[in-house]
Each structure stands twice: as C-alpha cells, then as structure tokens.
Amino acid sequence: MKSSKPVHTFSRRQFIGASLAAAAIMPSFSLGSAEPQSLLAPKAPMLPAKAKSLILIVTQGGMSQMDTFDPKPELDRHDGKKLTVELLPGVEEVKTFFGGKDSSPLMRSPYKFAKHGQCGMDVSELFPHLAQRVDELCFVRSLTCDSNSHTPALFQMNTGAIQQGFPSLGAWLLYGLGSENPDLPGFCVMVQKNSLVNGGPANWGAGFLGAAYQGTYLRSGATPILHLEAPADFPPVAQEGSIKFLRQLNREHLRGREEDSALSARMAAYDLALRMQARMPEAVEVEKETEATRKLYGLDHPDTEDTGRKCLLARRLIERGVRVVQIYSGSSQCGGAWDAHSDIKNGHRKCAKWIDRPVAGLLHDLQRTGLLRQTLIVALSEFGRMPISQGGTGRDHNPGCQTMWMAGAGIKPGTIIGATDPLGYRAVESPYHMRDLHATILRLMGLDDFKLTFYFNGRNYRLTENGGQLIQQALA
C-alpha cells in the first residue's frame, strides 16, 4: 500500500542551499551566498597576524640554486665527472625533464661567490645589490616540489596542487581576510613585459572559491588598466545612474541564482570599476615619486625599468591597502630566461640584472617607509636546477631543491635554513615542501591552514590539503 505522505524532492538550487547550510556548521570558513559588495570586506584574522600584505616575487623558469645562493665547492672539484653513487651515495640515476636517464657530466658554476652581511650569506656575483641586504632576509635552501614540468610546478607553487583549477594563494588570502581598500583590487598580478606565464591566468585564479577572489592582471607600462577614464560626453551623474540601474537589474537576475559566483563577481566588478576610476590612476602614477625613489628602483635604466616599475607599483599598492601583489620575472618566451637549458652563464646574468636592483630597492624602500613591518615578501621559483650539465652549457629542471628567501613582517632576518647535498642535487637538511611554505605564509597573515577551508563537492578543501609544517626557524 502506498504511503499518503508527500514525497519531498530537492531541486538543484535547493540541494546547493542545503549543502551550504550544512557547511555552516562544519569547521570551515564559508561565506555562503554573501552580497557581492561584501565578499571582499575586511575580516578579522583567525590568529594574531604579523603581516597585513604579501608581495610574491616569482623568478619563473627555475632559478639555479648553485649559481645564485647555494655555492658548491664539491661541484667545482668534480666538474666534468659523471654523477655516480661514489660521488653522491643513494643516487642510482638522474631523471631528466623528458623522463629519460641522464649521464651528462657535472658542471661547476660559472659565477664567483662571496660572503655578505653579518649572517655571512653566500651570494653569487649576479646579485651585487641584493647582497647588500642579506641581513634583512631569511634564506631557505631546502624547498622542494612534486613536478619537474613548468606548468604543474607553477600550479603547485600558486595553488598547492599540480592540477589546474584550484584556488590560488592570493585568492585564499582574499577569501580569508578580505581587502582593506574597497576602491582597489585586493589581489594584483604583474608579468614581465612581453612575456607569458606557463599555465596562464589559472595561476592567479579563484577556482571553486568564486570569481570575486581571482587576481587582477595589471599590464606593463604606464597604464596598467585600460579604459578607466569615462567618455568625455558621459558626465559622472549619468554614469552613476547607469551603474545604479544596472545593479538593480543584476540583483533581480541574481535572485534564484545565488550559486552563480561569476554573476556576483561581475556585479562587484562593475562597482569596483566605478570606484577605481577615482583611485587607480593615482595609485599607479609612479611618476609622482621623487627622482631619487625612481632611481632607487632602477627606472633610469632600460635593463631594470620594467621590473623596477612593477616593484615600485607593488609598494604603492600595498601602502594603499591591497592585500596581495604578485610579480613574475622571466618566462620561456623571452631570451635568456631563468629556464636555462643552455648558456646559463649569459642567461642567468641577463635575468639577474632585470631584478637585482629593483628588488633590493623595494626592500630598502619598504624598510625606510616602515611598511616592511607589516609586509611579507617571498621570492622563489617553481623549482631549482640540476648540478649536471645539459648540452654542456645549461642545466635541467630539479624539483628536489631550490633556494628561496623571505623578508619582512614576522620573519627572522639574517637566517639561513636547510641545506642540500655537497653537489646541490637534493635537499638533505630540514627539507620543506611547497605546502609548508603556504602554511607559513598563511600563519604570518593570521590564518590557520587547517581551519581555512571551503566546502565543495561534498568535502572541505584547503590550500595545504592535508596540512603543512610551519618553517619555524624562519619565524621571528
């Protein structure tokens, strides 16, 4: 006999609503279907925060650790020899980027090293300006990742996963903390002039967090965002009325479509664009800086002008409340890239010249303005490079180790953490993974990587997935 009780069914919209309601009682940091303008509102940190803003500098392509900050006298001594178990116990064979065995000989660094600062950090001749600031930096010589291919490694560096489509670090920070300036993008990305990033915008995407949290791409040159000026024959009052009417139509359209993050983000973008017309032109006008400041960043020289402008713009953005700024240097599309499969002697020298003076200038400027006390700076590549040669003049990819550095809020300056083996092939002392770096960044920004979660596809996701180990030696 059939029951007379009504049968309850869930529509897709009701199911999503119920899922979000269930997520609210789980240990996640979910926002549900907030109003578009509130998505980026400032939020209190979970923990006492050391840093308010993050500047992430990426030397895309794979900077060589043994040619920059990790000198290897044993590599000099065994230059031209085969890498064998006698020279490095435990190494049966070396796998190349293309997956085959490599029996190329070891190759010494073509660069000279010297110790600098009270910490005695070894810095190659490539970075004469950065060498003067080593006592402000914390170096980690033992960072590892899971892929020796550019795009998956960049995805992991940015999102914690080697697959495409997961939220980026910048998106997680906006989701967890919001933005302090409602008139500017909370997460800005700048790429070297005439270059591309392997994997493209997915590196600064928001994934399942929602489109409102993705990074805003700023172009090279004096006009980072195009078309901010209103037409001359369109007065402000008319523009405001148009936006108000559009907002009303969008809100009507959003009813019943609350799960459509793209629509919410588009609504927020219209409002932000209107406010940016008043604030963004002033924020990006680096020509207003003094001649001495522009020279400090290298805007007076063609080799350093592009990166110098980006570094100076990064300072201007974070002092105006922007949460995250990411700068990419180098790519596989520009000559002499960090991806030094050949001619590392000239390639790395060219790339280092682009960033040495601008980045040192950024550190100096942040310190003298007091912004370094509230800003975290992190500089790294997607992976390091091999101690063996490639084609006699270059080095292949190496996910087994790289040297990165951090500076600023919450960082113990003048610190050297971890070590690689005598030839620089793999991390052997205090090895850390990309997820450990992510956990450390989140903690310095006042977020717990275990509690910063988002309910999606039936479970809670996090940037570090199974959790990261804090790089405790780096913390002040």
Coordinates of N, CA, C and O in Angstrom, one line a residue, residues 137-269:
L137 N 67.1 39.3 5.2 CA 66.5 38.2 4.5 C 66.6 36.9 5.3 O 67.5 36.7 6.1
C138 N 65.7 36.0 5.1 CA 65.7 34.6 5.6 C 65.8 33.7 4.4 O 64.9 33.7 3.6
F139 N 66.9 32.9 4.2 CA 67.1 32.0 3.1 C 66.7 30.6 3.5 O 67.1 30.1 4.5
V140 N 65.9 30.0 2.6 CA 65.6 28.5 2.8 C 66.2 27.8 1.6 O 65.8 28.0 0.5
R141 N 67.2 27.0 1.9 CA 67.9 26.3 0.8 C 67.4 24.9 0.5 O 68.0 24.1 -0.3
S142 N 66.2 24.6 1.1 CA 65.8 23.2 1.0 C 64.3 23.1 0.6 O 63.6 22.2 1.2
L143 N 63.8 23.9 -0.2 CA 62.4 23.9 -0.7 C 62.3 22.9 -1.8 O 63.1 22.9 -2.8
T144 N 61.2 22.0 -1.7 CA 61.0 21.0 -2.7 C 59.6 21.1 -3.3 O 58.7 21.8 -2.7
C145 N 59.4 20.4 -4.4 CA 58.0 20.4 -5.0 C 57.9 19.0 -5.7 O 58.8 18.1 -5.6
D146 N 56.8 18.7 -6.3 CA 56.5 17.4 -6.8 C 56.6 17.2 -8.3 O 56.5 16.1 -8.8
S147 N 56.8 18.3 -9.1 CA 56.8 18.1 -10.6 C 58.1 18.8 -11.1 O 58.5 19.9 -10.7
N148 N 58.6 18.2 -12.2 CA 59.8 18.8 -12.9 C 59.3 19.5 -14.2 O 60.1 19.8 -15.1
S149 N 58.0 19.7 -14.3 CA 57.4 20.3 -15.5 C 56.9 21.7 -15.1 O 56.3 21.8 -14.0
H150 N 57.2 22.7 -15.9 CA 56.9 24.1 -15.5 C 55.4 24.3 -15.1 O 55.2 24.8 -14.0
T151 N 54.5 24.0 -15.9 CA 53.1 24.3 -15.6 C 52.6 23.6 -14.4 O 52.0 24.3 -13.5
P152 N 52.7 22.3 -14.2 CA 52.3 21.7 -12.9 C 53.0 22.3 -11.7 O 52.4 22.5 -10.7
A153 N 54.3 22.5 -11.9 CA 55.1 23.1 -10.7 C 54.6 24.5 -10.4 O 54.5 24.8 -9.2
L154 N 54.3 25.3 -11.4 CA 53.8 26.6 -11.1 C 52.4 26.6 -10.5 O 52.1 27.3 -9.5
F155 N 51.6 25.6 -10.9 CA 50.3 25.4 -10.3 C 50.4 25.1 -8.8 O 49.7 25.6 -8.0
Q156 N 51.4 24.2 -8.5 CA 51.6 23.8 -7.1 C 52.1 24.9 -6.3 O 51.7 25.1 -5.2
M157 N 53.0 25.7 -6.9 CA 53.6 26.9 -6.2 C 52.5 27.9 -5.9 O 52.4 28.5 -4.8
N158 N 51.5 28.0 -6.8 CA 50.5 29.0 -6.6 C 49.2 28.5 -5.9 O 48.6 29.3 -5.2
T159 N 48.9 27.3 -6.2 CA 47.6 26.7 -5.7 C 47.7 25.6 -4.7 O 46.7 25.2 -4.1
G160 N 48.9 25.0 -4.6 CA 49.1 23.8 -3.7 C 48.8 22.5 -4.4 O 49.1 21.4 -3.9
A161 N 48.3 22.5 -5.7 CA 48.0 21.3 -6.4 C 48.7 21.4 -7.8 O 48.7 22.5 -8.4
I162 N 49.1 20.3 -8.3 CA 49.7 20.3 -9.7 C 48.7 20.3 -10.8 O 49.0 20.5 -11.9
Q163 N 47.4 20.1 -10.4 CA 46.3 20.1 -11.4 C 45.8 21.6 -11.5 O 45.8 22.3 -10.6
Q164 N 45.3 21.9 -12.7 CA 44.7 23.2 -12.9 C 43.3 23.3 -12.3 O 42.6 22.3 -12.1
G165 N 42.9 24.5 -11.9 CA 41.6 24.8 -11.5 C 41.4 25.0 -10.0 O 40.3 25.3 -9.5
F166 N 42.4 24.9 -9.2 CA 42.3 25.1 -7.7 C 42.6 26.6 -7.4 O 43.2 27.3 -8.1
P167 N 42.0 27.1 -6.3 CA 42.2 28.5 -5.9 C 43.7 28.8 -5.6 O 44.4 28.0 -5.0
S168 N 44.1 30.0 -6.0 CA 45.5 30.4 -5.8 C 45.6 30.9 -4.4 O 44.7 31.2 -3.7
L169 N 46.9 31.0 -4.0 CA 47.2 31.6 -2.6 C 46.6 32.9 -2.4 O 46.0 33.2 -1.4
G170 N 46.7 33.8 -3.4 CA 46.1 35.1 -3.3 C 44.6 35.1 -3.1 O 44.1 35.9 -2.3
A171 N 44.0 34.2 -3.8 CA 42.5 34.0 -3.7 C 42.1 33.6 -2.3 O 41.2 34.0 -1.7
W172 N 42.9 32.6 -1.8 CA 42.7 32.1 -0.4 C 42.8 33.3 0.6 O 42.0 33.4 1.6
L173 N 43.8 34.1 0.4 CA 44.0 35.2 1.4 C 42.9 36.2 1.3 O 42.5 36.7 2.3
L174 N 42.4 36.5 0.1 CA 41.3 37.4 0.0 C 40.0 36.8 0.6 O 39.2 37.5 1.3
Y175 N 39.8 35.5 0.4 CA 38.7 34.8 0.9 C 38.7 34.8 2.5 O 37.7 35.0 3.1
G176 N 39.9 34.6 3.0 CA 40.1 34.6 4.5 C 40.1 35.9 5.2 O 39.7 36.0 6.3
L177 N 40.7 36.9 4.5 CA 40.9 38.2 5.1 C 40.2 39.4 4.5 O 40.1 40.4 5.1
G178 N 39.8 39.2 3.2 CA 39.2 40.3 2.5 C 40.2 41.4 2.1 O 41.4 41.1 2.2
S179 N 39.8 42.5 1.7 CA 40.7 43.6 1.2 C 40.4 44.8 2.0 O 39.3 45.1 2.4
E180 N 41.5 45.6 2.3 CA 41.4 46.7 3.2 C 41.0 48.0 2.4 O 40.6 49.0 3.0
N181 N 41.1 47.9 1.1 CA 40.7 49.1 0.3 C 39.6 48.7 -0.7 O 39.9 48.0 -1.7
P182 N 38.4 49.2 -0.5 CA 37.3 48.8 -1.4 C 37.4 49.4 -2.8 O 36.6 49.0 -3.7
D183 N 38.3 50.4 -2.9 CA 38.4 51.1 -4.2 C 39.5 50.5 -5.1 O 39.7 51.1 -6.2
L184 N 40.2 49.5 -4.7 CA 41.3 48.9 -5.5 C 41.2 47.4 -5.5 O 40.6 46.9 -4.5
P185 N 41.7 46.7 -6.5 CA 41.6 45.2 -6.4 C 42.4 44.7 -5.2 O 43.5 45.3 -4.9
G186 N 41.9 43.7 -4.6 CA 42.6 43.2 -3.4 C 43.8 42.3 -3.8 O 44.7 42.0 -2.9
F187 N 43.9 41.8 -5.0 CA 44.9 40.8 -5.4 C 45.4 41.2 -6.9 O 44.6 41.1 -7.8
C188 N 46.6 41.7 -7.0 CA 47.1 42.2 -8.3 C 48.3 41.4 -8.8 O 49.1 41.0 -8.0
V189 N 48.3 41.2 -10.1 CA 49.3 40.3 -10.7 C 50.0 41.1 -11.8 O 49.3 41.7 -12.7
M190 N 51.4 41.1 -11.8 CA 52.1 41.7 -12.9 C 53.1 40.8 -13.5 O 53.8 40.1 -12.8
V191 N 53.2 40.8 -14.8 CA 54.1 39.8 -15.5 C 55.1 40.6 -16.3 O 54.8 41.7 -16.9
Q192 N 56.3 40.1 -16.4 CA 57.4 40.8 -17.2 C 56.9 41.2 -18.6 O 56.2 40.4 -19.2
K193 N 57.3 42.3 -19.0 CA 56.9 42.9 -20.3 C 57.2 41.9 -21.4 O 58.3 41.3 -21.5
N194 N 56.2 41.8 -22.3 CA 56.4 40.9 -23.5 C 56.6 39.4 -23.1 O 57.2 38.7 -23.9
S195 N 56.0 39.0 -22.0 CA 56.2 37.6 -21.5 C 54.9 37.0 -21.2 O 53.9 37.7 -21.0
L196 N 54.9 35.7 -21.0 CA 53.7 35.0 -20.6 C 54.1 34.1 -19.4 O 55.3 33.9 -19.1
V197 N 53.1 33.6 -18.7 CA 53.3 32.7 -17.6 C 52.8 31.3 -18.0 O 51.6 31.2 -18.5
N198 N 53.6 30.3 -17.8 CA 53.1 28.9 -18.1 C 51.9 28.6 -17.3 O 51.9 28.7 -16.1
G199 N 50.8 28.2 -18.0 CA 49.6 27.9 -17.3 C 48.6 29.1 -17.3 O 47.4 29.0 -17.0
G200 N 49.1 30.3 -17.6 CA 48.3 31.5 -17.7 C 47.6 31.9 -16.5 O 48.0 31.7 -15.3
P201 N 46.4 32.5 -16.6 CA 45.6 33.1 -15.5 C 45.2 32.0 -14.5 O 44.8 32.4 -13.4
A202 N 45.3 30.7 -14.8 CA 44.9 29.7 -13.8 C 45.9 29.8 -12.6 O 45.5 29.4 -11.5
N203 N 47.0 30.5 -12.7 CA 48.0 30.6 -11.6 C 47.5 31.6 -10.6 O 47.9 31.6 -9.5
W204 N 46.6 32.5 -11.0 CA 46.1 33.5 -10.1 C 44.5 33.4 -10.1 O 43.8 34.4 -9.7
G205 N 44.0 32.3 -10.4 CA 42.5 32.1 -10.4 C 42.0 31.8 -9.0 O 42.7 31.7 -8.0
A206 N 40.6 31.8 -8.9 CA 40.0 31.6 -7.7 C 39.3 30.2 -7.6 O 38.8 29.8 -6.5
G207 N 39.3 29.4 -8.6 CA 38.8 28.1 -8.6 C 37.4 28.1 -8.1 O 36.5 28.9 -8.4
F208 N 37.1 27.1 -7.1 CA 35.8 27.0 -6.6 C 35.4 28.0 -5.5 O 34.3 28.1 -5.0
L209 N 36.4 28.9 -5.1 CA 36.1 29.9 -4.1 C 35.1 30.9 -4.7 O 34.4 31.6 -3.9
G210 N 35.1 31.1 -6.0 CA 34.2 32.2 -6.6 C 35.1 33.2 -7.3 O 36.1 33.6 -6.8
A211 N 34.5 33.7 -8.4 CA 35.3 34.6 -9.3 C 35.7 35.9 -8.6 O 36.7 36.6 -9.1
A212 N 35.0 36.3 -7.5 CA 35.4 37.6 -6.9 C 36.8 37.6 -6.3 O 37.3 38.7 -6.1
Y213 N 37.3 36.4 -6.1 CA 38.6 36.4 -5.4 C 39.8 36.2 -6.3 O 41.0 36.1 -5.9
Q214 N 39.6 36.2 -7.6 CA 40.7 36.0 -8.5 C 41.6 37.2 -8.6 O 41.1 38.3 -8.3
G215 N 42.8 37.0 -9.1 CA 43.7 38.1 -9.2 C 43.4 39.0 -10.4 O 42.8 38.6 -11.4
T216 N 43.7 40.3 -10.3 CA 43.5 41.3 -11.3 C 44.9 41.5 -12.0 O 45.9 41.9 -11.4
Y217 N 44.9 41.3 -13.3 CA 46.1 41.4 -14.1 C 46.4 42.9 -14.4 O 45.5 43.6 -15.0
L218 N 47.6 43.3 -14.1 CA 48.0 44.7 -14.4 C 49.0 44.7 -15.5 O 50.0 44.0 -15.5
R219 N 48.7 45.4 -16.6 CA 49.6 45.4 -17.8 C 50.9 46.1 -17.5 O 51.0 46.9 -16.5
S220 N 51.9 45.9 -18.3 CA 53.2 46.6 -18.2 C 53.0 48.0 -18.7 O 52.1 48.3 -19.4
G221 N 53.9 48.9 -18.3 CA 53.9 50.3 -18.8 C 53.2 51.2 -17.9 O 52.8 50.8 -16.8
A222 N 52.9 52.4 -18.4 CA 52.3 53.4 -17.5 C 50.8 53.3 -17.4 O 50.2 54.1 -16.6
T223 N 50.2 52.4 -18.1 CA 48.7 52.3 -18.0 C 48.4 50.8 -17.7 O 48.0 50.1 -18.6
P224 N 48.5 50.4 -16.4 CA 48.3 49.0 -16.0 C 46.9 48.5 -16.3 O 46.7 47.3 -16.6
I225 N 45.8 49.4 -16.2 CA 44.5 49.0 -16.5 C 43.9 50.0 -17.6 O 43.9 51.2 -17.4
L226 N 43.4 49.4 -18.7 CA 42.9 50.2 -19.7 C 41.5 50.7 -19.5 O 40.7 50.1 -18.7
H227 N 41.1 51.8 -20.2 CA 39.7 52.2 -20.3 C 39.1 52.6 -18.9 O 37.9 52.4 -18.7
L228 N 39.9 53.1 -18.0 CA 39.4 53.6 -16.7 C 38.7 54.9 -16.8 O 37.8 55.3 -16.1
E229 N 39.1 55.7 -17.8 CA 38.5 57.1 -18.0 C 37.1 57.0 -18.6 O 36.9 56.3 -19.6
A230 N 36.2 57.7 -18.0 CA 34.8 57.8 -18.6 C 34.9 58.6 -19.9 O 35.7 59.5 -20.0
P231 N 34.0 58.3 -20.8 CA 33.9 59.2 -22.0 C 33.6 60.6 -21.7 O 32.9 60.9 -20.7
A232 N 34.2 61.5 -22.4 CA 34.0 63.0 -22.1 C 32.6 63.4 -22.2 O 32.2 64.3 -21.5
D233 N 31.8 62.8 -23.0 CA 30.4 63.2 -23.2 C 29.4 62.4 -22.3 O 28.2 62.3 -22.5
F234 N 30.0 61.7 -21.3 CA 29.2 60.9 -20.3 C 29.5 61.4 -18.9 O 30.4 60.9 -18.3
P235 N 28.8 62.4 -18.4 CA 29.0 63.0 -17.1 C 28.9 62.0 -16.0 O 28.2 61.0 -16.1
P236 N 29.6 62.3 -14.9 CA 29.6 61.3 -13.7 C 28.2 61.0 -13.2 O 28.0 59.8 -12.9
V237 N 27.3 62.0 -13.2 CA 26.0 61.7 -12.7 C 25.2 60.7 -13.5 O 24.5 59.8 -13.1
A238 N 25.5 60.8 -14.8 CA 24.8 59.9 -15.8 C 25.5 58.5 -15.6 O 24.7 57.4 -15.6
Q239 N 26.8 58.4 -15.4 CA 27.4 57.1 -15.2 C 26.9 56.5 -13.9 O 26.7 55.3 -13.9
E240 N 26.9 57.2 -12.9 CA 26.4 56.7 -11.6 C 25.0 56.2 -11.7 O 24.6 55.1 -11.2
G241 N 24.1 56.9 -12.4 CA 22.7 56.4 -12.6 C 22.7 55.2 -13.4 O 21.9 54.3 -13.2
S242 N 23.6 55.1 -14.5 CA 23.6 53.9 -15.3 C 24.0 52.6 -14.5 O 23.4 51.6 -14.6
I243 N 25.1 52.8 -13.6 CA 25.5 51.7 -12.8 C 24.5 51.3 -11.8 O 24.2 50.1 -11.5
K244 N 23.8 52.3 -11.2 CA 22.7 52.0 -10.2 C 21.6 51.2 -10.9 O 21.1 50.2 -10.3
F245 N 21.2 51.6 -12.1 CA 20.2 50.8 -12.8 C 20.6 49.4 -13.1 O 19.9 48.4 -13.0
L246 N 21.9 49.3 -13.6 CA 22.5 48.0 -13.9 C 22.5 47.1 -12.7 O 22.2 45.9 -12.7
R247 N 22.9 47.7 -11.5 CA 23.0 47.0 -10.3 C 21.6 46.4 -9.9 O 21.5 45.3 -9.5
Q248 N 20.6 47.3 -10.1 CA 19.2 46.8 -9.8 C 18.8 45.6 -10.7 O 18.2 44.7 -10.2
L249 N 19.1 45.7 -12.0 CA 18.7 44.6 -12.9 C 19.5 43.4 -12.5 O 18.9 42.3 -12.5
N250 N 20.8 43.5 -12.2 CA 21.6 42.3 -11.8 C 21.1 41.7 -10.5 O 21.1 40.4 -10.4
R251 N 20.7 42.5 -9.6 CA 20.2 41.9 -8.3 C 18.9 41.1 -8.6 O 18.7 40.1 -8.0
E252 N 18.0 41.7 -9.5 CA 16.8 40.9 -9.8 C 17.2 39.6 -10.5 O 16.6 38.6 -10.2
H253 N 18.2 39.7 -11.4 CA 18.6 38.5 -12.1 C 19.3 37.5 -11.2 O 19.2 36.2 -11.4
L254 N 19.9 38.0 -10.1 CA 20.7 37.1 -9.2 C 19.7 36.2 -8.3 O 20.1 35.2 -7.9
R255 N 18.5 36.7 -8.1 CA 17.6 36.0 -7.3 C 17.3 34.6 -7.9 O 16.9 34.5 -9.0
G256 N 17.5 33.6 -7.1 CA 17.4 32.3 -7.5 C 18.6 31.7 -8.2 O 18.6 30.6 -8.6
R257 N 19.6 32.5 -8.4 CA 20.9 32.1 -9.0 C 22.1 32.4 -8.1 O 23.1 32.8 -8.5
E258 N 21.8 32.3 -6.8 CA 22.8 32.8 -5.8 C 24.1 32.0 -5.9 O 25.2 32.4 -5.5
E259 N 24.0 30.8 -6.4 CA 25.2 29.9 -6.5 C 26.1 30.3 -7.7 O 27.2 29.8 -7.9
D260 N 25.7 31.3 -8.5 CA 26.4 31.7 -9.7 C 27.5 32.7 -9.3 O 27.2 33.9 -9.3
S261 N 28.7 32.3 -8.9 CA 29.7 33.2 -8.4 C 30.1 34.2 -9.5 O 30.5 35.3 -9.2
A262 N 30.1 33.8 -10.8 CA 30.5 34.6 -11.9 C 29.6 35.9 -11.9 O 30.1 37.0 -12.2
L263 N 28.3 35.7 -11.7 CA 27.4 36.8 -11.8 C 27.6 37.7 -10.6 O 27.7 39.0 -10.8
S264 N 27.8 37.2 -9.4 CA 28.1 38.0 -8.2 C 29.4 38.8 -8.4 O 29.5 40.0 -8.1
A265 N 30.4 38.1 -9.0 CA 31.7 38.8 -9.2 C 31.6 39.9 -10.2 O 32.2 40.9 -10.1
R266 N 30.8 39.7 -11.3 CA 30.6 40.7 -12.3 C 29.9 41.9 -11.7 O 30.3 43.0 -12.0
M267 N 28.9 41.7 -10.9 CA 28.3 42.8 -10.2 C 29.3 43.6 -9.4 O 29.3 44.8 -9.4
A268 N 30.1 42.9 -8.6 CA 31.1 43.5 -7.8 C 32.1 44.3 -8.6 O 32.6 45.3 -8.2
A269 N 32.4 43.7 -9.8 CA 33.4 44.3 -10.7 C 32.9 45.6 -11.2 O 33.7 46.6 -11.4

